[in-house]
Short mmCIF file of C-alpha atoms in Angstrom, two decimals:
data_model
loop_
_atom_site.label_atom_id
_atom_site.label_comp_id
_atom_site.label_asym_id
_atom_site.label_seq_id
_atom_site.Cartn_x
_atom_site.Cartn_y
_atom_site.Cartn_z
CA PRO A 5 14.02 10.89 -12.74
CA ALA A 6 12.23 8.34 -10.57
CA PRO A 7 12.29 9.06 -6.80
CA THR A 8 14.83 7.21 -4.67
CA PRO A 9 13.36 5.35 -1.84
CA SER A 10 15.59 7.14 0.68
CA SER A 11 14.26 10.68 -0.28
CA TYR A 12 10.74 9.75 -1.28
CA VAL A 13 7.81 10.26 1.08
CA PRO A 14 4.66 8.49 -0.24
CA THR A 15 1.29 10.06 0.02
CA VAL A 16 -2.30 8.75 -0.32
CA ALA A 17 -2.43 10.58 -3.74
CA ASP A 18 0.24 8.14 -5.01
CA VAL A 19 -2.08 5.16 -5.13
CA PRO A 20 -4.84 4.82 -7.73
CA LYS A 21 -7.98 6.74 -6.86
CA CYS A 22 -10.05 3.49 -6.32
CA ALA A 23 -7.67 2.52 -3.45
CA GLN A 24 -7.53 5.84 -1.73
CA GLY A 25 -10.43 5.20 0.53
CA CYS A 26 -8.60 2.00 1.80
CA VAL A 27 -5.47 3.80 2.68
CA THR A 28 -6.70 6.98 4.40
CA ASP A 29 -6.14 6.09 8.08
CA LEU A 30 -2.69 4.60 7.46
CA GLY A 31 -3.17 2.05 10.19
CA GLY A 32 -2.65 4.68 12.88
CA CYS A 33 0.83 5.60 11.43
CA ALA A 34 1.88 9.12 10.87
CA THR A 35 1.80 10.34 7.26
CA GLY A 36 5.10 9.50 5.66
CA ASP A 37 6.11 6.96 8.36
CA VAL A 38 6.82 4.23 5.84
CA ASN A 39 8.48 1.96 8.41
CA CYS A 40 5.35 1.98 10.65
CA VAL A 41 3.01 1.36 7.70
CA CYS A 42 4.98 -1.40 6.15
CA ARG A 43 5.42 -3.24 9.50
CA ASN A 44 1.69 -2.94 10.42
CA THR A 45 0.49 -6.44 9.58
CA PRO A 46 -3.17 -5.95 10.63
CA TYR A 47 -3.36 -2.83 8.46
CA LEU A 48 -1.68 -4.43 5.43
CA ASN A 49 -4.05 -7.40 5.72
CA ARG A 50 -7.10 -5.02 5.73
CA LEU A 51 -5.59 -3.33 2.65
CA ALA A 52 -5.27 -6.73 0.96
CA VAL A 53 -8.95 -7.24 1.23
CA CYS A 54 -10.09 -3.67 0.76
CA VAL A 55 -8.19 -2.65 -2.45
CA PRO A 56 -9.50 -5.58 -4.66
CA GLN A 57 -13.14 -4.66 -3.61
CA TYR A 58 -12.72 -1.25 -5.27
CA CYS A 59 -10.04 -1.57 -7.89
CA ASN A 60 -9.78 -3.58 -11.18
CA ALA A 61 -6.88 -6.08 -11.63
CA THR A 62 -4.67 -3.50 -13.26
CA GLU A 63 -5.17 -0.99 -10.43
CA VAL A 64 -4.56 -3.71 -7.83
CA ALA A 65 -1.25 -4.54 -9.58
CA GLN A 66 -0.35 -0.80 -9.38
CA VAL A 67 -1.02 -0.69 -5.65
CA VAL A 68 0.94 -3.88 -5.06
CA ALA A 69 3.87 -2.62 -7.09
CA PHE A 70 3.81 0.67 -5.34
CA ALA A 71 3.69 -0.95 -1.79
CA ASN A 72 6.47 -3.35 -2.66
CA PHE A 73 8.64 -0.32 -3.94
CA VAL A 74 7.95 1.73 -0.85
CA CYS A 75 8.26 -1.05 1.74
CA ARG A 76 11.57 -2.42 0.23
CA SER A 77 13.17 1.00 1.15
CA VAL A 78 12.67 0.08 4.79
CA GLY A 79 13.64 -3.60 4.45
CA VAL A 80 10.16 -5.09 4.31
CA THR A 81 10.03 -7.51 1.37
CA SER A 82 7.05 -9.66 2.29
CA LEU A 83 3.56 -8.15 2.00
CA PRO A 84 0.25 -9.83 2.01
CA SER A 85 -1.25 -10.85 -1.35
CA PRO A 86 -4.49 -9.17 -2.46
CA SER A 87 -7.42 -11.10 -1.35
CA TYR A 88 -10.35 -11.41 -3.75
CA ALA A 89 -13.77 -12.19 -2.11
CA SER A 90 -15.40 -15.19 -3.56
CA THR A 91 -18.72 -14.58 -5.21
#
């Protein structure tokens, strides 16, 4: 069965490997502190730029879906969109 948001503690290993380098510091939040991570706007904005630099479109979509799932569990429904650097 799929984990329920209330009992589920996300880890860096839950995101695609390409994005793991972007999420390692958790914006200064403790591991598993979903409320802190999901409300840390500067950190989320950095992720929105970092993840598309290292991941393909499918992987970016997986990261976005994961973030939305996790953050909804703490009442955060508005996350920054991925930001693709212009070439």
